[in-house]
């Protein structure tokens, strides 16, 4: 069996993790979370979404968050220059606002399911790609990197099964437009390992595996097993969320992303490097869970905190 020596973690807790919280989370708390995350050695922290505040009220403070990060008010004390803070931008309005805040990396988010695309961003898959084209063009001209997401890669809350060929087609378009990486989202966490492997095999015929990331939610408790399966296929980038925070407002029942602490524990056990301090991350997971008044969604985080 062949596994990568190093994996890059994209920490999505401050965005995917918080976007579904029904009680408003103070901007200062979000900034403190982001600071702690980068202090633990995470080199990529997705920090905000430039989306409509009517659609996702929790992300309404995107401007304050990204300006504070640009100006260094909340940056990591230890990893200040090393952390990339990115934000979601579904259209030109979002991109223009992000550029005004000095954002250096953005993400567009599409879907392999027509119904999810309509519910999430109010347009068809084809229309979404048309919207992304100018976003991509302007971002790249401004020297801003663009990541792409494909949702519902292992199933859709409205359509059920999604054919891997549909995933591959959207991933190919995002790559062709100029996304440096395409993150494959099991939005509702329904995947299982062999399915994940099969999907990845098909997608990697269109986009090199070195430009793909695994973004798995843990609704059915399969995320770690799915990650093990795709690591075996050669995936080297994993999206995860501290304390397993999260869900998607337009995917009813979607639980959090796989917990970052659980991913790190798995990777450390396999001798795979990440550059992230697991103990520090576990303390952050414990802290944010208390702040939000919810149980810590990381099994590893719970175990580590119980033993100290
Ligand atoms: P729309 O209603 O079709 O857009 O929404 P519109 O252009 O007709 O504009 C309607 C209103 O929204 C206008 O305001 C615009 O100004 C405003 P009004 O005149 O009514 O007051 N607006 C905006 N405001 C702020 N920022 C913007 C923006 N654009 C328009 N960028 C839109 C289209 C995409 C805006 C909307 O559907 C939306 O905001 N959706 C957000 C969906 C979302 O954030 N979902 C969660 C993230 S995706 C996810 O979690 C999955 C992922 O984790 C991977 C996985 O797990 O699968 C990435
Ligand atoms: Mg997600």
Tab-separated table of C-alpha atoms and ligand atoms in Angstrom:
chain	number	residue	atom	x	y	z
A	1	UNK	CA	0.000	0.000	0.000
A	2	UNK	CA	1.238	3.449	-0.845
A	3	UNK	CA	0.328	6.532	1.182
A	4	UNK	CA	1.556	10.119	0.839
A	5	UNK	CA	4.360	11.317	3.126
A	6	UNK	CA	2.736	14.720	3.677
A	7	UNK	CA	-0.832	15.990	3.666
A	8	UNK	CA	-2.015	19.601	3.563
A	9	UNK	CA	-4.983	20.363	5.785
A	10	UNK	CA	-7.457	23.058	4.751
A	11	UNK	CA	-9.209	24.111	7.947
A	12	UNK	CA	-12.806	25.069	7.164
A	13	UNK	CA	-14.183	25.375	10.713
A	14	UNK	CA	-14.505	29.153	10.693
A	15	UNK	CA	-16.553	29.034	7.462
A	16	UNK	CA	-18.207	25.666	6.849
A	17	UNK	CA	-18.132	25.023	10.584
A	18	UNK	CA	-19.867	28.195	11.666
A	19	UNK	CA	-22.114	29.001	8.688
A	20	UNK	CA	-24.922	26.851	10.005
A	21	UNK	CA	-24.882	28.014	13.642
A	22	UNK	CA	-28.325	29.444	14.332
A	23	UNK	CA	-27.180	31.717	17.174
A	24	UNK	CA	-25.028	34.605	15.946
A	25	UNK	CA	-21.360	34.083	16.752
A	26	UNK	CA	-19.539	37.317	17.638
A	27	UNK	CA	-16.989	38.519	15.096
A	28	UNK	CA	-14.405	38.711	17.888
A	29	UNK	CA	-14.992	35.022	18.696
A	30	UNK	CA	-14.527	34.076	15.041
A	31	UNK	CA	-11.294	36.066	14.873
A	32	UNK	CA	-10.034	34.448	18.051
A	33	UNK	CA	-10.866	31.030	16.568
A	34	UNK	CA	-8.985	31.869	13.378
A	35	UNK	CA	-5.971	33.127	15.344
A	36	UNK	CA	-5.859	29.942	17.417
A	37	UNK	CA	-6.195	27.778	14.305
A	38	UNK	CA	-3.252	29.402	12.573
A	39	UNK	CA	-1.258	29.338	15.808
A	40	UNK	CA	-1.626	25.558	15.818
A	41	UNK	CA	0.280	25.419	12.523
A	42	UNK	CA	-2.565	25.296	10.018
A	43	UNK	CA	-1.287	26.902	6.833
A	44	UNK	CA	-4.694	27.347	5.181
A	45	UNK	CA	-7.715	28.628	7.081
A	46	UNK	CA	-10.944	29.303	5.201
A	47	UNK	CA	-12.226	32.293	7.117
A	48	UNK	CA	-15.430	33.720	5.601
A	49	UNK	CA	-17.992	33.709	2.779
A	50	UNK	CA	-18.865	36.719	0.652
A	51	UNK	CA	-22.417	35.476	0.159
A	52	UNK	CA	-25.787	37.109	0.645
A	53	UNK	CA	-26.466	37.782	4.343
A	54	UNK	CA	-30.099	36.901	3.645
A	55	UNK	CA	-29.052	33.441	2.537
A	56	UNK	CA	-26.412	32.817	5.205
A	57	UNK	CA	-26.777	35.331	8.059
A	58	UNK	CA	-23.894	33.841	10.050
A	59	UNK	CA	-21.400	34.902	7.340
A	60	UNK	CA	-22.651	38.538	7.218
A	61	UNK	CA	-19.483	39.844	8.901
A	62	UNK	CA	-17.233	38.651	6.039
A	63	UNK	CA	-15.878	42.149	5.466
A	64	UNK	CA	-14.866	42.741	9.119
A	65	UNK	CA	-13.256	39.310	9.313
A	66	UNK	CA	-11.164	39.647	6.173
A	67	UNK	CA	-10.163	43.261	6.892
A	68	UNK	CA	-8.999	42.300	10.380
A	69	UNK	CA	-6.952	39.446	8.913
A	70	UNK	CA	-5.511	41.701	6.221
A	71	UNK	CA	-4.496	44.256	8.836
A	72	UNK	CA	-3.004	41.609	11.072
A	73	UNK	CA	-5.334	42.242	14.034
A	74	UNK	CA	-6.150	38.612	14.503
A	75	UNK	CA	-3.227	36.928	12.841
A	76	UNK	CA	-1.327	34.125	14.358
A	77	UNK	CA	1.546	35.181	16.552
A	78	UNK	CA	3.678	32.273	15.464
A	79	UNK	CA	2.637	31.612	11.889
A	80	UNK	CA	1.686	35.108	10.770
A	81	UNK	CA	3.077	35.090	7.266
A	82	UNK	CA	2.580	31.381	6.735
A	83	UNK	CA	-1.221	31.207	6.893
A	84	UNK	CA	-3.461	31.659	3.848
A	85	UNK	CA	-6.878	33.052	4.770
A	86	UNK	CA	-9.389	32.349	2.017
A	87	UNK	CA	-13.058	33.169	1.453
A	88	UNK	CA	-15.928	31.892	-0.673
A	89	UNK	CA	-17.068	34.128	-3.544
A	90	UNK	CA	-20.034	32.780	-5.551
A	91	UNK	CA	-20.264	35.699	-7.992
A	92	UNK	CA	-18.700	39.001	-9.067
A	93	UNK	CA	-20.360	40.921	-6.242
A	94	UNK	CA	-18.685	38.620	-3.756
A	95	UNK	CA	-15.338	38.758	-5.513
A	96	UNK	CA	-15.326	42.576	-5.725
A	97	UNK	CA	-16.042	42.837	-2.000
A	98	UNK	CA	-13.351	40.269	-1.240
A	99	UNK	CA	-10.770	42.111	-3.353
A	100	UNK	CA	-11.592	45.356	-1.507
A	101	UNK	CA	-10.679	43.534	1.706
A	102	UNK	CA	-7.344	42.390	0.326
A	103	UNK	CA	-8.280	38.695	0.149
A	104	UNK	CA	-5.485	36.716	-1.515
A	105	UNK	CA	-7.371	33.499	-2.189
A	106	UNK	CA	-11.018	32.828	-2.982
A	107	UNK	CA	-13.177	29.824	-3.775
A	108	UNK	CA	-16.085	29.311	-6.137
A	109	UNK	CA	-18.527	26.569	-5.234
A	110	UNK	CA	-20.460	24.487	-7.701
A	111	UNK	CA	-22.350	21.234	-7.480
A	112	UNK	CA	-22.639	17.899	-9.236
A	113	UNK	CA	-26.383	17.946	-8.496
A	114	UNK	CA	-28.775	20.280	-10.329
A	115	UNK	CA	-31.223	20.415	-7.423
A	116	UNK	CA	-28.536	21.265	-4.886
A	117	UNK	CA	-27.141	23.956	-7.183
A	118	UNK	CA	-30.590	25.568	-7.358
A	119	UNK	CA	-31.135	25.437	-3.599
A	120	UNK	CA	-27.662	26.538	-2.656
A	121	UNK	CA	-26.835	29.263	-5.158
A	122	UNK	CA	-30.126	29.778	-6.998
A	123	UNK	CA	-29.005	28.719	-10.470
A	124	UNK	CA	-28.360	25.658	-12.616
A	125	UNK	CA	-24.941	24.013	-12.868
A	126	UNK	CA	-24.399	25.544	-16.326
A	127	UNK	CA	-25.397	29.009	-15.065
A	128	UNK	CA	-23.078	28.640	-12.086
A	129	UNK	CA	-20.152	27.939	-14.393
A	130	UNK	CA	-21.063	31.035	-16.429
A	131	UNK	CA	-21.046	33.083	-13.216
A	132	UNK	CA	-17.721	31.666	-12.145
A	133	UNK	CA	-15.951	32.495	-15.438
A	134	UNK	CA	-15.681	36.283	-14.824
A	135	UNK	CA	-14.927	35.684	-11.132
A	136	UNK	CA	-12.049	33.502	-12.188
A	137	UNK	CA	-10.818	35.908	-14.822
A	138	UNK	CA	-10.843	38.941	-12.493
A	139	UNK	CA	-9.345	37.052	-9.582
A	140	UNK	CA	-6.488	35.678	-11.636
A	141	UNK	CA	-5.820	39.129	-13.137
A	142	UNK	CA	-5.604	40.482	-9.589
A	143	UNK	CA	-3.119	37.757	-8.684
A	144	UNK	CA	-5.652	35.976	-6.450
A	145	UNK	CA	-5.714	32.184	-6.425
A	146	UNK	CA	-9.027	30.428	-6.952
A	147	UNK	CA	-10.055	27.119	-5.459
A	148	UNK	CA	-13.108	25.256	-6.747
A	149	UNK	CA	-15.602	23.148	-4.840
A	150	UNK	CA	-17.937	20.494	-6.166
A	151	UNK	CA	-20.742	19.561	-3.779
A	152	UNK	CA	-22.766	16.362	-3.569
A	153	UNK	CA	-19.988	14.192	-5.004
A	154	UNK	CA	-21.239	11.074	-3.175
A	155	UNK	CA	-24.941	11.872	-2.970
A	156	UNK	CA	-27.473	14.684	-2.907
A	157	UNK	CA	-30.127	15.481	-0.282
A	158	UNK	CA	-32.683	16.094	-3.072
A	159	UNK	CA	-31.651	13.659	-5.844
A	160	UNK	CA	-29.994	10.762	-4.011
A	161	UNK	CA	-27.297	9.021	-6.055
A	162	UNK	CA	-25.004	11.185	-8.148
A	163	UNK	CA	-23.051	9.554	-10.981
A	164	UNK	CA	-19.252	9.990	-10.706
A	165	UNK	CA	-19.298	11.144	-14.354
A	166	UNK	CA	-21.333	14.205	-13.272
A	167	UNK	CA	-18.739	15.017	-10.620
A	168	UNK	CA	-15.900	14.572	-13.086
A	169	UNK	CA	-17.583	16.881	-15.619
A	170	UNK	CA	-17.940	19.779	-13.147
A	171	UNK	CA	-14.444	19.247	-11.728
A	172	UNK	CA	-13.019	19.312	-15.260
A	173	UNK	CA	-14.766	22.632	-15.998
A	174	UNK	CA	-13.477	24.225	-12.792
A	175	UNK	CA	-9.952	23.094	-13.525
A	176	UNK	CA	-10.187	24.286	-17.150
A	177	UNK	CA	-11.323	27.723	-15.933
A	178	UNK	CA	-8.203	28.066	-13.818
A	179	UNK	CA	-8.933	26.671	-10.343
A	180	UNK	CA	-5.611	25.565	-8.902
A	181	UNK	CA	-7.355	22.845	-6.893
A	182	UNK	CA	-10.803	21.244	-6.862
A	183	UNK	CA	-12.237	20.147	-3.544
A	184	UNK	CA	-14.690	17.259	-3.689
A	185	UNK	CA	-17.493	17.676	-1.158
A	186	UNK	CA	-19.478	14.822	0.332
A	187	UNK	CA	-21.889	17.510	1.493
A	188	UNK	CA	-24.237	15.217	3.406
A	189	UNK	CA	-21.684	12.609	4.443
A	190	UNK	CA	-23.407	9.655	2.791
A	191	UNK	CA	-20.322	8.196	1.118
A	192	UNK	CA	-18.656	4.910	1.933
A	193	UNK	CA	-15.029	3.976	1.157
A	194	UNK	CA	-15.412	1.989	-2.037
A	195	UNK	CA	-17.829	4.544	-3.444
A	196	UNK	CA	-15.399	7.336	-2.573
A	197	UNK	CA	-12.569	5.466	-4.270
A	198	UNK	CA	-14.616	4.789	-7.392
A	199	UNK	CA	-15.700	8.451	-7.624
A	200	UNK	CA	-12.111	9.628	-7.212
A	201	UNK	CA	-10.831	7.213	-9.865
A	202	UNK	CA	-13.242	8.758	-12.366
A	203	UNK	CA	-12.577	12.370	-11.386
A	204	UNK	CA	-8.812	11.912	-11.456
A	205	UNK	CA	-9.055	10.976	-15.137
A	206	UNK	CA	-10.082	14.608	-15.713
A	207	UNK	CA	-8.155	16.447	-12.987
A	208	UNK	CA	-4.775	15.226	-11.715
A	209	UNK	CA	-5.058	13.808	-8.214
A	210	UNK	CA	-2.435	16.312	-7.022
A	211	UNK	CA	-4.998	19.039	-7.750
A	212	UNK	CA	-7.877	17.388	-5.903
A	213	UNK	CA	-8.893	17.671	-2.248
A	214	UNK	CA	-11.235	15.562	-0.109
A	215	UNK	CA	-13.953	17.524	1.727
A	216	UNK	CA	-15.926	14.969	3.670
A	217	UNK	CA	-18.741	15.555	6.132
A	218	UNK	CA	-19.254	12.990	8.858
A	219	UNK	CA	-23.037	12.648	9.024
A	220	UNK	CA	-22.964	8.851	8.831
A	221	UNK	CA	-19.651	8.424	10.669
A	222	UNK	CA	-17.862	7.315	7.488
A	223	UNK	CA	-15.582	10.277	6.893
A	224	UNK	CA	-12.363	8.806	8.341
A	225	UNK	CA	-12.862	5.514	6.528
A	226	UNK	CA	-13.500	7.433	3.314
A	227	UNK	CA	-10.366	9.484	3.876
A	228	UNK	CA	-8.293	6.353	4.387
A	229	UNK	CA	-9.628	5.055	1.067
A	230	UNK	CA	-8.816	8.219	-0.868
A	231	UNK	CA	-5.389	8.593	0.770
A	232	UNK	CA	-4.645	5.200	-0.670
A	233	UNK	CA	-5.618	6.595	-4.078
A	234	UNK	CA	-3.133	9.451	-3.660
A	235	UNK	CA	-5.126	12.361	-2.203
A	236	UNK	CA	-2.787	14.807	-0.434
A	237	UNK	CA	-5.173	17.621	0.564
A	238	UNK	CA	-7.906	17.205	3.176
A	239	UNK	CA	-10.530	19.743	4.270
A	240	UNK	CA	-11.611	19.408	7.885
A	241	UNK	CA	-13.180	21.373	10.675
A	242	UNK	CA	-11.977	21.816	14.237
A	243	UNK	CA	-14.246	20.026	16.740
A	244	UNK	CA	-16.211	18.696	13.757
A	245	UNK	CA	-18.150	21.955	13.570
A	246	UNK	CA	-20.453	22.471	10.682
A	247	UNK	CA	-23.186	21.674	8.270
A	248	UNK	CA	-24.632	23.252	5.188
A	249	UNK	CA	-27.677	25.524	5.439
A	250	UNK	CA	-28.996	24.112	2.150
A	251	UNK	CA	-28.452	20.435	2.974
A	252	UNK	CA	-30.863	19.516	5.738
A	253	UNK	CA	-29.383	17.053	8.199
A	254	UNK	CA	-25.790	17.589	7.043
A	255	UNK	CA	-23.588	17.412	10.098
A	256	UNK	CA	-20.126	18.816	10.543
A	257	UNK	CA	-17.094	18.223	8.446
A	258	UNK	CA	-14.790	15.479	9.607
A	259	UNK	CA	-13.057	16.804	12.736
A	260	UNK	CA	-9.544	18.159	12.143
A	261	UNK	CA	-8.295	16.558	15.368
A	262	UNK	CA	-9.550	13.128	14.220
A	263	UNK	CA	-7.886	13.562	10.827
A	264	UNK	CA	-4.588	14.564	12.449
A	265	UNK	CA	-4.663	11.592	14.802
A	266	UNK	CA	-5.261	9.247	11.858
A	267	UNK	CA	-2.494	10.840	9.800
A	268	UNK	CA	-0.010	10.872	12.688
A	269	UNK	CA	-0.738	7.193	13.257
A	270	UNK	CA	0.100	6.540	9.616
A	271	UNK	CA	3.330	8.546	9.855
A	272	UNK	CA	1.996	11.248	7.525
A	273	UNK	CA	3.216	14.798	8.228
A	274	UNK	CA	0.912	17.828	8.411
A	275	UNK	CA	2.885	20.451	10.328
A	276	UNK	CA	-0.058	20.911	12.713
A	277	UNK	CA	0.180	20.652	16.507
A	278	UNK	CA	-2.565	18.205	17.513
A	279	UNK	CA	-2.538	19.134	21.216
A	280	UNK	CA	-2.931	22.845	20.413
A	281	UNK	CA	-5.732	22.084	17.972
A	282	UNK	CA	-7.514	19.930	20.559
A	283	UNK	CA	-7.422	22.855	23.025
A	284	UNK	CA	-8.923	25.105	20.340
A	285	UNK	CA	-11.645	22.551	19.635
A	286	UNK	CA	-12.459	22.369	23.330
A	287	UNK	CA	-12.496	26.173	23.611
A	288	UNK	CA	-14.785	26.798	20.595
A	289	UNK	CA	-17.171	24.026	21.664
A	290	UNK	CA	-17.532	25.731	25.044
A	291	UNK	CA	-17.975	29.127	23.393
A	292	UNK	CA	-20.775	27.735	21.214
A	293	UNK	CA	-22.270	25.737	24.068
A	294	UNK	CA	-22.226	22.496	22.101
A	295	UNK	CA	-20.558	19.117	22.635
A	296	UNK	CA	-17.125	18.705	21.111
A	297	UNK	CA	-17.683	16.806	17.826
A	298	UNK	CA	-14.143	15.397	17.780
A	299	UNK	CA	-13.673	12.006	19.433
A	300	UNK	CA	-9.921	12.567	19.513
A	301	UNK	CA	-10.415	16.055	20.961
A	302	UNK	CA	-12.631	14.642	23.707
A	303	UNK	CA	-10.144	11.896	24.527
A	304	UNK	CA	-7.157	14.229	24.617
A	305	UNK	CA	-8.932	16.788	26.791
A	306	UNK	CA	-10.134	14.073	29.184
A	307	UNK	CA	-6.583	12.823	29.621
A	308	UNK	CA	-4.952	16.142	30.483
B	1	LIG	P1	-29.539	35.363	-5.838
B	1	LIG	O1	-30.737	35.760	-5.014
B	1	LIG	O2	-29.777	34.514	-7.024
B	1	LIG	O3	-28.662	36.621	-6.282
B	1	LIG	O4	-28.513	34.635	-4.872
B	1	LIG	P2	-28.989	37.968	-6.930
B	1	LIG	O5	-27.817	38.340	-7.747
B	1	LIG	O6	-30.368	37.960	-7.586
B	1	LIG	O7	-29.069	38.993	-5.686
B	1	LIG	C1	-30.091	38.901	-4.697
B	1	LIG	C2	-29.657	39.703	-3.479
B	1	LIG	O8	-28.474	39.143	-2.910
B	1	LIG	C3	-29.340	41.169	-3.791
B	1	LIG	O9	-29.631	41.901	-2.612
B	1	LIG	C4	-27.857	41.123	-3.996
B	1	LIG	O10	-27.250	42.380	-3.765
B	1	LIG	C5	-27.430	40.126	-2.933
B	1	LIG	P3	-31.028	42.712	-2.436
B	1	LIG	O11	-31.023	43.690	-3.569
B	1	LIG	O12	-32.117	41.669	-2.548
B	1	LIG	O13	-30.904	43.297	-1.064
B	1	LIG	N1	-26.167	39.468	-3.265
B	1	LIG	C6	-25.101	39.416	-2.463
B	1	LIG	N2	-24.885	39.918	-1.233
B	1	LIG	C7	-23.670	39.686	-0.688
B	1	LIG	N3	-22.695	38.994	-1.300
B	1	LIG	C8	-22.889	38.465	-2.519
B	1	LIG	C9	-24.141	38.688	-3.148
B	1	LIG	N4	-24.649	38.325	-4.340
B	1	LIG	C10	-25.880	38.796	-4.396
B	1	LIG	N5	-21.924	37.789	-3.110
B	1	LIG	C11	-26.342	33.973	-4.172
B	1	LIG	C12	-27.299	34.132	-5.348
B	1	LIG	C13	-25.188	33.123	-4.662
B	1	LIG	C14	-25.863	35.341	-3.748
B	1	LIG	C15	-27.105	33.301	-3.011
B	1	LIG	O14	-27.712	32.161	-3.485
B	1	LIG	C16	-26.202	32.974	-1.856
B	1	LIG	O15	-25.671	33.871	-1.200
B	1	LIG	N6	-26.044	31.673	-1.559
B	1	LIG	C17	-25.148	31.281	-0.475
B	1	LIG	C18	-25.080	29.828	-0.388
B	1	LIG	C19	-24.046	29.416	0.615
B	1	LIG	O16	-23.268	30.199	1.126
B	1	LIG	N7	-24.065	28.102	0.930
B	1	LIG	C20	-23.104	27.534	1.838
B	1	LIG	C21	-21.744	27.437	1.240
B	1	LIG	S1	-21.562	26.076	0.108
B	1	LIG	C22	-21.158	24.739	1.124
B	1	LIG	O17	-21.220	24.843	2.311
B	1	LIG	C23	-20.652	23.479	0.480
B	1	LIG	C24	-19.138	23.309	0.633
B	1	LIG	O18	-18.759	23.297	1.998
B	1	LIG	C25	-18.698	21.996	-0.021
B	1	LIG	C26	-19.539	20.786	0.429
B	1	LIG	O19	-19.587	20.472	1.633
B	1	LIG	O20	-20.144	20.181	-0.470
B	1	LIG	C27	-18.373	24.451	-0.058
B	2	LIG	MG1	-18.879	21.528	3.307
